[in-house]
Structure formats: C-alpha cells, structure tokens
PDB file of C-alpha atoms in Angstrom:
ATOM      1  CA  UNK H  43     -38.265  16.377  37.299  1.00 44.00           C
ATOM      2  CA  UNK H  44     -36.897  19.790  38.343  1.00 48.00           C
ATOM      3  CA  UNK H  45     -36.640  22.406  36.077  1.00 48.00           C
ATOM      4  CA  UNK H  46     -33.884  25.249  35.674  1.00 47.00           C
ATOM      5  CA  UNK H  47     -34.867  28.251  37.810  1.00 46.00           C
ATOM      6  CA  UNK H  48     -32.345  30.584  37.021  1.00 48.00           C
ATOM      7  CA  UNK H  49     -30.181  32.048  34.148  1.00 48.00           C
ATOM      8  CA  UNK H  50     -26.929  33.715  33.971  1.00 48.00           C
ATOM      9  CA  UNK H  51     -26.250  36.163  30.721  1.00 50.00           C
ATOM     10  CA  UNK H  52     -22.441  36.342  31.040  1.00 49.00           C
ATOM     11  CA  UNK H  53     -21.089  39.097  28.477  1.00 49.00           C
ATOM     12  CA  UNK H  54     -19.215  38.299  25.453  1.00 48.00           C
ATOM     13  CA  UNK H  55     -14.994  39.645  25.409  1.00 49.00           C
ATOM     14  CA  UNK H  56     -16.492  42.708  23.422  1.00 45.00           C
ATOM     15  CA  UNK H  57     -18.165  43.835  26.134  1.00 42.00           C
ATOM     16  CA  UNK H  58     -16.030  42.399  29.302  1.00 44.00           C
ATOM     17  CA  UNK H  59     -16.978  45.942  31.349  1.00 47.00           C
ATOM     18  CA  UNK H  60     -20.982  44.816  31.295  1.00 46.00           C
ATOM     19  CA  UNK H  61     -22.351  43.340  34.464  1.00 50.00           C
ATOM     20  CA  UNK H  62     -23.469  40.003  34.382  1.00 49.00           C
ATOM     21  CA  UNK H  63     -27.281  39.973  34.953  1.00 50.00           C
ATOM     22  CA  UNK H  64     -29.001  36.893  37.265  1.00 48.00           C
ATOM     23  CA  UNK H  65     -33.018  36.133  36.721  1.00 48.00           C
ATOM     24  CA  UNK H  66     -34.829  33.701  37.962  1.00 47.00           C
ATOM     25  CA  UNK H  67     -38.139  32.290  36.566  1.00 51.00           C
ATOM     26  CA  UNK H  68     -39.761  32.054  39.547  1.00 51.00           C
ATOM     27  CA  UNK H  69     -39.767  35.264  40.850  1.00 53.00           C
ATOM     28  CA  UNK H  70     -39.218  37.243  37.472  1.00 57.00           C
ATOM     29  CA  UNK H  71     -36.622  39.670  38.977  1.00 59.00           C
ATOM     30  CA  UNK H  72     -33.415  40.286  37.698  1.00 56.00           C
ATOM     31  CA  UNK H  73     -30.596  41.132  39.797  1.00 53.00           C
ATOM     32  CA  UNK H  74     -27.406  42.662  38.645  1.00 52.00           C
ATOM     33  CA  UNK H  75     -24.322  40.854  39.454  1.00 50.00           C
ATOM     34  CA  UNK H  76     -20.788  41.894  39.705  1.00 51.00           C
ATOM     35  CA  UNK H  77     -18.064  39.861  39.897  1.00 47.00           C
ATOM     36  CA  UNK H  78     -14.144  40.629  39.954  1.00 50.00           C
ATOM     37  CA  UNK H  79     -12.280  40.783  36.589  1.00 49.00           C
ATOM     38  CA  UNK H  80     -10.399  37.316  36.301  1.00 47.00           C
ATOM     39  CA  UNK H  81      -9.650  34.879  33.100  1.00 47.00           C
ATOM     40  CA  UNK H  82     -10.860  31.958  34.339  1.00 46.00           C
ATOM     41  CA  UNK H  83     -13.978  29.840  36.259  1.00 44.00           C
ATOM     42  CA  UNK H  84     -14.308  27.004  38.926  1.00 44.00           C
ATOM     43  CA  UNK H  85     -17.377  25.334  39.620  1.00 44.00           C
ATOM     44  CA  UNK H  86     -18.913  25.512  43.155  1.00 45.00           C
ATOM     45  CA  UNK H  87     -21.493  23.118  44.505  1.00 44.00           C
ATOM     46  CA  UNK H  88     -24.440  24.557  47.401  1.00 45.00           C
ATOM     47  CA  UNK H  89     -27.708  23.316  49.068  1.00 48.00           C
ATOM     48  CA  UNK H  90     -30.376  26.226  48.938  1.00 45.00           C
ATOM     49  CA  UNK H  91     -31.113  29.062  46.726  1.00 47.00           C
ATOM     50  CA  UNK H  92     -32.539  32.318  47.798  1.00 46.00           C
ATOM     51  CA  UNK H  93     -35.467  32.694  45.699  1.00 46.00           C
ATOM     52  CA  UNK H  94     -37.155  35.839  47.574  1.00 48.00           C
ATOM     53  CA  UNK H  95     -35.556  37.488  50.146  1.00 46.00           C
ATOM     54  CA  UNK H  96     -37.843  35.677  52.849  1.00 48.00           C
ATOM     55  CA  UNK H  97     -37.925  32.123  51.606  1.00 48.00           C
ATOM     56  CA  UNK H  98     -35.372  29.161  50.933  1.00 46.00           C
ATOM     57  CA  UNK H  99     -35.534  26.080  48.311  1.00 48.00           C
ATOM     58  CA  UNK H 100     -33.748  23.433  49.193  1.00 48.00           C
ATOM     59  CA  UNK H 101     -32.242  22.236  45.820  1.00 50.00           C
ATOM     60  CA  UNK H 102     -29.334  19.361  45.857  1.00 50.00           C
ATOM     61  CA  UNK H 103     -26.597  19.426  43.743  1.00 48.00           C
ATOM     62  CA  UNK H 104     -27.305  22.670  42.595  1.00 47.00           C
ATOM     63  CA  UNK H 105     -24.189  24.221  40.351  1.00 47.00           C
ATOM     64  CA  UNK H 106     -23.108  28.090  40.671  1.00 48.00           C
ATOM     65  CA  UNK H 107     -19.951  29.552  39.371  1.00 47.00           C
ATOM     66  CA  UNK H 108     -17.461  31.161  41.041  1.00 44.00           C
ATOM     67  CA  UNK H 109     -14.554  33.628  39.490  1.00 44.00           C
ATOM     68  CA  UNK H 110     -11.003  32.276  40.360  1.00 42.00           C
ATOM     69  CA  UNK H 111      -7.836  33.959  39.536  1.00 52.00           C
ATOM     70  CA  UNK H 112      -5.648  33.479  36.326  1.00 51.00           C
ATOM     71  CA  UNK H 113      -3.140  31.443  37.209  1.00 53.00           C
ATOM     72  CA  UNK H 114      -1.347  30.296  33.734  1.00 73.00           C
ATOM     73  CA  UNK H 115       1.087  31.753  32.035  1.00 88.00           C
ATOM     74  CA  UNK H 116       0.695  31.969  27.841  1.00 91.00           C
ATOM     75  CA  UNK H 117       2.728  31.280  25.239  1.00 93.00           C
ATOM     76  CA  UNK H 118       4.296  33.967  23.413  1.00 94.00           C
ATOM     77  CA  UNK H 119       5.634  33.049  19.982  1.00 92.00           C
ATOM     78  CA  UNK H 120       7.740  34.797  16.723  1.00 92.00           C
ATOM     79  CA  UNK H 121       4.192  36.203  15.547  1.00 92.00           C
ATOM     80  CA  UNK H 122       3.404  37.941  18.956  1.00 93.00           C
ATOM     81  CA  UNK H 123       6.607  38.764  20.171  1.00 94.00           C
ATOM     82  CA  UNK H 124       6.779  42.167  18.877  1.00 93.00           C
ATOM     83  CA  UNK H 125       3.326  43.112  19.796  1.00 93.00           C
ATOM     84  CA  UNK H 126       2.891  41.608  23.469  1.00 93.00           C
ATOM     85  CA  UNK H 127       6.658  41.641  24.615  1.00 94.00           C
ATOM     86  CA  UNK H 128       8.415  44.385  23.088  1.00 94.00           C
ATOM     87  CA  UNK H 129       5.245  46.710  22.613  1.00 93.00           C
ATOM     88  CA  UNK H 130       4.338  46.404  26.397  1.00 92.00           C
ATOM     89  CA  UNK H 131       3.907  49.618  28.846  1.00 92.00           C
ATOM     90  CA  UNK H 132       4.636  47.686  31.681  1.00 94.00           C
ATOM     91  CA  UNK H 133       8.122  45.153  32.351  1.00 95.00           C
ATOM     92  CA  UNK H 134       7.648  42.047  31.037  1.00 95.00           C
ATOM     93  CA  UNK H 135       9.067  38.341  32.439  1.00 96.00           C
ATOM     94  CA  UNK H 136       9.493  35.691  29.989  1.00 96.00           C
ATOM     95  CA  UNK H 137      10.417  32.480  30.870  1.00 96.00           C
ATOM     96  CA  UNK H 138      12.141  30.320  27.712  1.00 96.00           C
ATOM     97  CA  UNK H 139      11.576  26.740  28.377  1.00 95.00           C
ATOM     98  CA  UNK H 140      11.454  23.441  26.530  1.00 95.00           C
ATOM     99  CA  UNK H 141       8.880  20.322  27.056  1.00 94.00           C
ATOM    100  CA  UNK H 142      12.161  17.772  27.348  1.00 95.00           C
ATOM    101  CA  UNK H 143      13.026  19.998  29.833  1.00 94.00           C
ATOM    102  CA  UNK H 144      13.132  18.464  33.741  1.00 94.00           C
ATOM    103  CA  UNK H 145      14.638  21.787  35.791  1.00 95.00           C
ATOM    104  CA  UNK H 146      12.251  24.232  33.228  1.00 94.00           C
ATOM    105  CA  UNK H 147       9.346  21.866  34.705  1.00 93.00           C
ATOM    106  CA  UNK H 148      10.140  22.557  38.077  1.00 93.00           C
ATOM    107  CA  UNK H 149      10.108  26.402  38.069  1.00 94.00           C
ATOM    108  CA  UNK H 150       6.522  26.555  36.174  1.00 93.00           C
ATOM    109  CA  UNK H 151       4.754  26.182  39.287  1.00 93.00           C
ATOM    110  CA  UNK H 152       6.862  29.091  40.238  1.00 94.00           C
ATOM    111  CA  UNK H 153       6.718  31.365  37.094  1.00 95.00           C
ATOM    112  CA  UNK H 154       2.879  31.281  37.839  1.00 94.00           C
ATOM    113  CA  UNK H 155       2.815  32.314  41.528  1.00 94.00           C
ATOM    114  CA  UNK H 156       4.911  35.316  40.691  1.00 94.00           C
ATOM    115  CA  UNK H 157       2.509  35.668  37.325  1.00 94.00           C
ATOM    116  CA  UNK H 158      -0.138  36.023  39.675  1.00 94.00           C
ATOM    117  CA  UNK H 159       1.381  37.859  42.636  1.00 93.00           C
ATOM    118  CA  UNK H 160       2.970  40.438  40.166  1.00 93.00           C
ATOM    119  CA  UNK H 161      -1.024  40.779  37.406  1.00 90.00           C
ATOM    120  CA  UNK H 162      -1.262  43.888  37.052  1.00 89.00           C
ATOM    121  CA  UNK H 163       2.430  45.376  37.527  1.00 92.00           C
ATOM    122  CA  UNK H 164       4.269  42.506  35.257  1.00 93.00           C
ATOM    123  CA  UNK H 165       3.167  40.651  32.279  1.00 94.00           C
ATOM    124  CA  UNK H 166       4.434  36.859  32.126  1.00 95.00           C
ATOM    125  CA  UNK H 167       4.709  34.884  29.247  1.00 96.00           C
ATOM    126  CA  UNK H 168       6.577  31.612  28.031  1.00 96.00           C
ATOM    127  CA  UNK H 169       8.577  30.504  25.251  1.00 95.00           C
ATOM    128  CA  UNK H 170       8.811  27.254  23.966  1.00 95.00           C
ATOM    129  CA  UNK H 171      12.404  27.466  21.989  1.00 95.00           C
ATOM    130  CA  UNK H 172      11.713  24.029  20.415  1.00 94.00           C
ATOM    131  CA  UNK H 173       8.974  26.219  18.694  1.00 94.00           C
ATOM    132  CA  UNK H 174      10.421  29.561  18.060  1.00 93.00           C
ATOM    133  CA  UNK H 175      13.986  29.291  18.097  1.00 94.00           C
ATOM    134  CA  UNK H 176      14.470  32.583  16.294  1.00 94.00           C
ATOM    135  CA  UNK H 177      13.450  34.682  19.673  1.00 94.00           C
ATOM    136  CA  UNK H 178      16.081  32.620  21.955  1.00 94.00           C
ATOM    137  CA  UNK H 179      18.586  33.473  19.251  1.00 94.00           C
ATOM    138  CA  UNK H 180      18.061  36.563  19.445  1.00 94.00           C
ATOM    139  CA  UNK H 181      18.687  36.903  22.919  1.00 94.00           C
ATOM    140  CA  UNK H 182      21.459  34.674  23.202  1.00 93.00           C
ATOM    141  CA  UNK H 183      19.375  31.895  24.865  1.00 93.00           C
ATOM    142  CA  UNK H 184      22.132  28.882  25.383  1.00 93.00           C
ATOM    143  CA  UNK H 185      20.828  27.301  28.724  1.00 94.00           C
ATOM    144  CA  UNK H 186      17.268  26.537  29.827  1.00 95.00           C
ATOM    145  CA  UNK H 187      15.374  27.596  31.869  1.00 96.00           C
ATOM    146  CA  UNK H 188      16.093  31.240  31.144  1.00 96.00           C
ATOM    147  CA  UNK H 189      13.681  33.880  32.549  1.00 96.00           C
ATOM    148  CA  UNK H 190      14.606  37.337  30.895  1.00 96.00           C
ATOM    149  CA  UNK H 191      12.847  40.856  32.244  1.00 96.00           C
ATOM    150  CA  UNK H 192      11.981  43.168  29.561  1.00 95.00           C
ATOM    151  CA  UNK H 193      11.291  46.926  29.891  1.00 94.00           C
ATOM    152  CA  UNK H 194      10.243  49.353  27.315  1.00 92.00           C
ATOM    153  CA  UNK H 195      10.969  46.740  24.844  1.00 92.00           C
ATOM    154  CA  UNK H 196      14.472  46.426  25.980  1.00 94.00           C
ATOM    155  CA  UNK H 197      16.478  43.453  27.779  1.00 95.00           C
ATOM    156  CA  UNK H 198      16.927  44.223  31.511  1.00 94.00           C
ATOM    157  CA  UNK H 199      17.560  40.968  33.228  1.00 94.00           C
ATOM    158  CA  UNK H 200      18.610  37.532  32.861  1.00 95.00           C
ATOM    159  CA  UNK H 201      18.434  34.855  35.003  1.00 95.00           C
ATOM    160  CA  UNK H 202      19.633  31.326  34.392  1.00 95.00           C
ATOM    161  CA  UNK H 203      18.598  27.718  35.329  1.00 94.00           C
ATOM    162  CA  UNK H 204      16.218  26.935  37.963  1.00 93.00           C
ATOM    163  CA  UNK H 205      16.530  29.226  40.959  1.00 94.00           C
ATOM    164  CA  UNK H 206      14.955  30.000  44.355  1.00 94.00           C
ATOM    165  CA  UNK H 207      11.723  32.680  44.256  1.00 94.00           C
ATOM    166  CA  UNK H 208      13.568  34.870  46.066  1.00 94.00           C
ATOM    167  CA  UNK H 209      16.494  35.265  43.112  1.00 94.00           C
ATOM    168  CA  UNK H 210      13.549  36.184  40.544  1.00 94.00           C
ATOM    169  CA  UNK H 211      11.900  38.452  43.265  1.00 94.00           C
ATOM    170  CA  UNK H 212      15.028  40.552  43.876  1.00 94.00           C
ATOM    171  CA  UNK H 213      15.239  40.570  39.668  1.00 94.00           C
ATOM    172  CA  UNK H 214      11.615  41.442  38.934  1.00 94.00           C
ATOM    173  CA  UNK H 215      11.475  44.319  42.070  1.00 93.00           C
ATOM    174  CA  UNK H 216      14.249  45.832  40.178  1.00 92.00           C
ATOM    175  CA  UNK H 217      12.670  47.145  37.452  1.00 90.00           C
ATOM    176  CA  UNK H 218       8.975  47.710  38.651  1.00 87.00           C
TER     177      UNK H 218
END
C-alpha cells in the first residue's frame, strides 16, 4: 500500500527553543518549521500534500498536527507549593476546589478561559483540598470554591464561591 512520505523530528523539553524540522522522502529536502510555543496538540485531517512546489499528491486521510493552546489548569500540591506559587515572579491565581464539589465544577470551565486569556501575565493552578489540606489551612480555606491571587509570594485576594467572570476579572486586573 502507501508508504509514509514524510517525517517530523519534534524536539525533546531540553531543547523546546529548536525548530522542528519537516523531510520528506520523496523529494529529500528538509524544510524548517516553526510553530508557536503551546503545551498541547490536536490532530488535523487534509486531502493533498505539497511535495514540490509545482506538483500536488492527492493522499486521503492524510494526518498533520496542528499546535493548539493550553487550556488546563495543573494541580499544585504541598510539595510544589513553595516552588511554583510562592516562588513565582509573576501574580499567581489558585483556585482550591474539591471533586464532591458541584459549584467548584461549574467555575472550571471558567478558571481555564481566564488561565488562558491571562498565559503569560498570570499563572493558574488548582488545589484539590481533599489532597493537601495543609495549604487550605494555611490560608484559612473554609468554603469552596475559593480562588486566592498571590503576589510576590504573598496573599492579595480572595474570592469566595462560584462567581460571575467579571468578579475574578476586576480581582485578577488588580494586581497585574
């Protein structure tokens, strides 16, 4: 049947700031590639491949993949907390939840729009306080959902319970 035409040499974490480099068997050319910085992949389908820059194969069910943008939120827990929370140069939101939870469910959709609206100027992470119950403690954490805003290691902000985008907006613009 049909053989594989192409490779894709995608870099290891080590070395995240290499280009990826496309070749194709065919032709013997290799192409560099560069594709936005993002922590995740979705799978495209297309009809033709550009072999040469004059000719077309028709190929069905051909597979190419496409960079998408981070979307989820991780998990902080007592062994990271100091490092990626408190240690952070930019504010940090972190949302303590629970899986039993019902109104913590309903703002995760949330937490991750504003996770991905704010990459880059605010670092999101979660906390399950079923698991680490010695960081809600800490910070006083009696009602879930609670989404605190940390800067330069220090509580800012806390806001309880499941609330409209624009209450966390107004609490994360604060502080950025």
């Amino acid at each position: 049947m049909a053989g594989i035409l192409e490779t894709l040499t995608v870099p290891r974490p080590s070395s995240a700031l290499s280009p990826i480099v496309c070749s194709s068997r065919v032709s013997g050319r290799r192409s560099v590639v560069k594709l936005p910085e993002t922590n995740g992949l979705k799978v495209k389908s297309f009809g033709s491949v550009s072999l040469r820059s004059n000719e077309s194969v028709r190929r069905g069910n051909r597979i190419v993949c496409e960079a998408k943008e981070a979307t989820e939120v991780l998990p902080v827990n007592d062994g990271s907390w100091q490092s990626l929370v408190l240690e952070s140069e930019i504010p940090v939101m972190v949302e303590f939840w629970a899986p039993w939870c019902g109104p913590c469910r309903m703002i995760h959709p949330l937490i991750d729009e504003l996770a991905k609206e704010y990459a880059g100027k605010l670092t999101v992470y979660k906390v399950n306080t079923d698991e680490s119950p010695a960081i809600a403690s800490r910070y006083g954490i009696r009602s879930i959902p609670t989404v605190i805003i940390f800067k330069g290691g220090e509580k800012k902000d806390a806001v309880i319970g499941a609330v409209p985008r624009s209450t966390l907006c107004t609490s994360i613009e604060k502080f950025l």
